[in-house]
Tab-separated table of C-alpha atoms in Angstrom:
chain	number	residue	atom	x	y	z
V	1	THR	CA	-2.245	-3.886	-28.887
V	2	LEU	CA	-4.226	-3.612	-25.178
V	3	GLY	CA	-4.371	-5.554	-22.531
V	4	ALA	CA	-5.247	-5.594	-18.469
V	5	TYR	CA	-2.774	-7.217	-16.045
V	6	PHE	CA	-2.785	-8.117	-11.862
V	7	SER	CA	0.151	-8.312	-10.525
V	8	TYR	CA	0.794	-10.078	-6.505
V	9	ASN	CA	3.915	-8.953	-4.733
V	10	MET	CA	5.556	-11.271	-2.080
V	11	ALA	CA	7.586	-8.854	-0.085
V	12	TYR	CA	7.854	-8.982	3.349
V	13	GLN	CA	7.951	-5.093	3.467
V	14	TYR	CA	5.186	-3.529	5.494
V	15	ARG	CA	5.232	-0.412	3.191
V	16	LEU	CA	5.242	-2.143	-0.442
V	17	PRO	CA	2.066	-2.213	-2.039
V	18	TRP	CA	0.772	-5.887	-2.182
V	19	TYR	CA	-2.506	-6.117	-5.373
V	20	MET	CA	-2.280	-4.390	-8.265
V	21	PHE	CA	-5.140	-4.272	-10.892
V	22	GLY	CA	-4.891	-1.862	-14.163
V	23	ILE	CA	-4.549	-1.851	-18.392
V	24	SER	CA	-1.430	-3.085	-19.925
V	25	TYR	CA	-1.259	-0.772	-23.593
V	26	TYR	CA	1.260	-2.070	-26.439
V	27	PRO	CA	2.540	0.910	-28.922
V	28	PHE	CA	4.249	-0.886	-30.526
V	29	LYS	CA	4.425	-5.068	-31.413
V	30	LYS	CA	8.945	-4.777	-31.263
V	31	LEU	CA	11.366	-2.623	-31.382
V	32	SER	CA	14.919	-3.856	-33.774
V	33	ARG	CA	17.331	-2.338	-35.721
V	34	PRO	CA	19.409	-4.168	-37.464
V	35	LEU	CA	23.212	-3.436	-38.379
V	36	ASP	CA	23.707	-4.555	-42.632
V	37	GLY	CA	25.618	-6.952	-43.130
V	38	LYS	CA	26.227	-7.876	-39.942
V	39	LYS	CA	24.258	-10.609	-37.832
V	40	LEU	CA	24.473	-8.430	-34.809
V	41	GLN	CA	21.744	-6.899	-34.022
V	42	LEU	CA	21.027	-4.671	-31.210
V	43	PHE	CA	17.764	-4.211	-28.937
V	44	LYS	CA	16.386	-7.218	-30.961
V	45	HIS	CA	13.005	-8.048	-29.989
V	46	VAL	CA	12.303	-5.623	-27.698
V	47	GLU	CA	8.391	-4.700	-26.676
V	48	VAL	CA	7.492	-2.476	-24.687
V	49	SER	CA	3.997	-1.713	-23.169
V	50	VAL	CA	2.779	0.198	-20.437
V	51	ASP	CA	0.910	0.370	-17.485
V	52	LEU	CA	-1.449	1.929	-15.332
V	53	GLY	CA	-4.073	1.006	-12.617
V	54	ILE	CA	-5.188	0.225	-9.020
V	55	VAL	CA	-3.092	-0.865	-6.060
V	56	PHE	CA	-4.547	-1.845	-3.304
V	57	ASN	CA	-2.263	-2.566	-0.055
V	58	LYS	CA	-2.363	-5.018	2.037
V	59	ARG	CA	-1.548	-3.620	5.600
V	60	SER	CA	-1.680	0.735	6.136
V	61	SER	CA	1.731	2.956	5.754
V	62	ASN	CA	3.189	4.557	8.733
V	63	LYS	CA	0.791	3.129	10.565
V	64	PRO	CA	0.988	4.228	13.945
V	65	ARG	CA	1.503	2.202	17.396
V	66	GLY	CA	-0.275	1.063	19.881
V	67	GLU	CA	-2.892	-1.264	16.884
V	68	ASN	CA	-6.572	-2.657	19.122
V	69	ASN	CA	-5.898	-2.874	23.117
V	70	THR	CA	-8.620	-3.104	25.607
V	71	HIS	CA	-7.836	-2.837	28.999
V	72	LYS	CA	-10.894	-2.985	31.673
V	73	SER	CA	-9.539	-2.651	35.825
V	74	PRO	CA	-12.395	-4.414	38.476
V	75	ALA	CA	-16.150	-3.453	37.790
V	76	TYR	CA	-16.447	-0.897	40.838
V	77	THR	CA	-13.453	0.854	40.349
V	78	TYR	CA	-14.766	1.075	36.676
V	79	ASP	CA	-11.451	2.185	35.308
V	80	TYR	CA	-10.900	1.393	31.687
V	81	PHE	CA	-9.008	2.072	28.670
V	82	ASP	CA	-9.708	1.664	25.162
V	83	THR	CA	-7.416	2.100	21.631
V	84	LYS	CA	-9.110	1.254	18.330
V	85	TYR	CA	-8.754	1.311	14.585
V	86	THR	CA	-10.332	0.691	11.118
V	87	ARG	CA	-9.115	0.778	8.431
V	88	HIS	CA	-10.796	2.912	5.309
V	89	GLN	CA	-9.253	3.270	2.599
V	90	GLU	CA	-5.386	1.214	1.177
V	91	THR	CA	-5.787	2.737	-2.598
V	92	GLY	CA	-3.162	3.222	-4.856
V	93	LEU	CA	-1.781	4.323	-8.075
V	94	ASN	CA	0.781	2.222	-10.781
V	95	ILE	CA	1.954	3.987	-13.718
V	96	GLY	CA	4.787	1.798	-15.420
V	97	ILE	CA	6.610	1.137	-17.979
V	98	ASN	CA	8.080	-2.219	-19.365
V	99	LEU	CA	10.905	-4.018	-21.473
V	100	ALA	CA	10.854	-7.411	-22.129
V	101	HIS	CA	13.034	-8.608	-25.064
V	102	GLY	CA	14.489	-12.135	-26.206
V	103	ASN	CA	14.765	-14.396	-29.882
V	104	SER	CA	12.085	-16.914	-27.475
V	105	SER	CA	8.551	-16.417	-27.975
V	106	PHE	CA	8.015	-18.216	-24.465
V	107	CYS	CA	10.573	-16.991	-22.738
V	108	LYS	CA	11.728	-13.430	-22.339
V	109	HIS	CA	14.253	-11.523	-19.772
V	110	ILE	CA	11.628	-7.790	-18.525
V	111	VAL	CA	13.439	-4.310	-17.110
V	112	GLY	CA	10.039	-1.898	-16.141
V	113	LEU	CA	10.046	1.814	-14.475
V	114	SER	CA	6.610	2.470	-13.031
V	115	TYR	CA	5.646	5.099	-10.294
V	116	VAL	CA	3.768	3.688	-7.529
V	117	GLN	CA	1.526	6.118	-5.601
V	118	SER	CA	0.090	4.134	-1.744
V	119	LYS	CA	-2.765	5.776	0.400
V	120	SER	CA	-3.574	4.826	3.593
V	121	GLU	CA	-6.419	6.298	5.891
V	122	PHE	CA	-7.933	4.644	9.459
V	123	THR	CA	-9.840	5.956	11.659
V	124	ARG	CA	-7.619	5.987	15.412
V	125	ASN	CA	-10.144	5.588	18.339
V	126	PHE	CA	-9.023	6.321	22.302
V	127	GLY	CA	-10.865	6.519	25.151
V	128	TYR	CA	-11.016	6.089	28.885
V	129	ALA	CA	-12.765	6.441	32.219
V	130	ARG	CA	-12.973	5.972	35.704
V	131	PHE	CA	-13.845	6.896	38.634
V	132	GLU	CA	-11.844	9.141	41.432
V	133	SER	CA	-12.590	9.847	44.503
V	134	ASP	CA	-15.162	11.841	44.375
V	135	LYS	CA	-15.712	13.098	41.376
V	136	PHE	CA	-16.011	10.791	37.507
V	137	TYR	CA	-13.437	11.012	34.852
V	138	GLU	CA	-14.454	10.448	30.774
V	139	TYR	CA	-12.287	12.034	27.783
V	140	ARG	CA	-12.348	10.565	24.029
V	141	ASN	CA	-11.026	11.660	21.591
V	142	THR	CA	-11.247	10.617	17.233
V	143	SER	CA	-8.510	10.636	15.038
V	144	HIS	CA	-8.378	10.683	10.949
V	145	TYR	CA	-5.211	10.013	10.042
V	146	THR	CA	-3.964	9.604	5.719
V	147	SER	CA	-0.553	8.781	4.625
V	148	THR	CA	0.098	8.977	1.527
V	149	VAL	CA	4.014	7.010	0.663
V	150	HIS	CA	5.628	7.249	-3.217
V	151	PHE	CA	8.226	5.467	-5.100
V	152	LEU	CA	10.369	4.307	-7.723
V	153	ASN	CA	10.020	0.630	-8.218
V	154	ILE	CA	12.996	-0.786	-10.569
V	155	SER	CA	12.351	-4.438	-11.274
V	156	THR	CA	13.659	-7.340	-13.828
V	157	GLY	CA	13.251	-10.097	-14.231
V	158	ILE	CA	11.667	-13.220	-17.218
V	159	ARG	CA	8.277	-13.175	-18.568
V	160	LEU	CA	6.926	-16.520	-19.521
V	161	THR	CA	4.645	-16.381	-22.979
V	162	ALA	CA	1.407	-19.147	-22.732
V	163	PHE	CA	-0.792	-19.866	-25.664
V	164	LYS	CA	0.609	-16.544	-27.593
V	165	HIS	CA	-0.817	-13.831	-24.970
V	166	LEU	CA	-1.423	-14.727	-21.367
V	167	ASN	CA	2.520	-13.683	-20.133
V	168	PHE	CA	3.364	-14.382	-16.776
V	169	ASP	CA	6.243	-12.233	-15.174
V	170	ASN	CA	8.761	-12.595	-12.101
V	171	SER	CA	10.519	-10.495	-11.359
V	172	ILE	CA	12.571	-9.198	-8.495
V	173	ALA	CA	11.561	-5.359	-7.868
V	174	PHE	CA	13.635	-2.873	-5.614
V	175	THR	CA	11.413	-0.099	-4.127
V	176	ILE	CA	12.600	3.301	-3.449
V	177	PRO	CA	10.345	5.363	-0.723
V	178	VAL	CA	10.985	9.454	-2.438
V	179	PHE	CA	8.347	11.787	-1.076
V	180	ALA	CA	5.661	11.219	1.849
V	181	THR	CA	2.706	13.264	4.053
V	182	ASN	CA	0.907	12.392	6.932
V	183	LYS	CA	-2.149	13.903	8.223
V	184	ILE	CA	-4.024	14.379	11.030
V	185	ASN	CA	-7.495	15.623	11.549
V	186	GLY	CA	-10.160	15.144	14.751
V	187	LYS	CA	-12.102	15.908	18.073
V	188	GLU	CA	-11.500	16.009	21.464
V	189	TYR	CA	-14.269	15.510	24.003
V	190	ASN	CA	-13.472	16.003	28.025
V	191	ARG	CA	-15.568	15.923	31.213
V	192	GLU	CA	-14.698	16.176	34.354
V	193	GLN	CA	-18.580	15.399	36.402
V	194	SER	CA	-18.568	14.623	40.670
V	195	ALA	CA	-19.640	11.845	41.079
V	196	ILE	CA	-21.400	12.853	45.071
V	197	GLY	CA	-25.697	12.701	44.778
V	198	ASN	CA	-25.516	10.120	41.417
């Protein structure tokens, strides 16, 4: 059975993913392990699904401090300090497996384990220009940041089913960061010029 899913994360921690879109694949309808001559059954009506999808982050991961601030002195000194961040990409990958079990066709208990890769890219533009004595100083720096964080996501909760094919999962997840990489590259421009005669 093939299906589609949409997931929204209401966690308060900025490092966690917020939106997920993807495909759910059920390799088999259910798993049962009946015990002959006994009423007790283990793994009764256990549904297994595999998720594969894209993660869209609401906020950047590992973003440096000092976001979007500009300071300008009075015009006659021609002095300003400018730092801005421009976001480019905040996406990732989600791969997981979920187990739903229970006797009811409307409400089941679910547990899940997934791997989440969260990737953020953004550019920092920094610069200043000022007159000091008889010289003019100007400096520009553009840095491109790439941050990738790998998580393990363990979840448990309740699955409500409507119209036999529409599932609403409400779960609590414990997200554990296991590995992260950060890359920085960019360019800078520095100029010093005599102000006399200009």
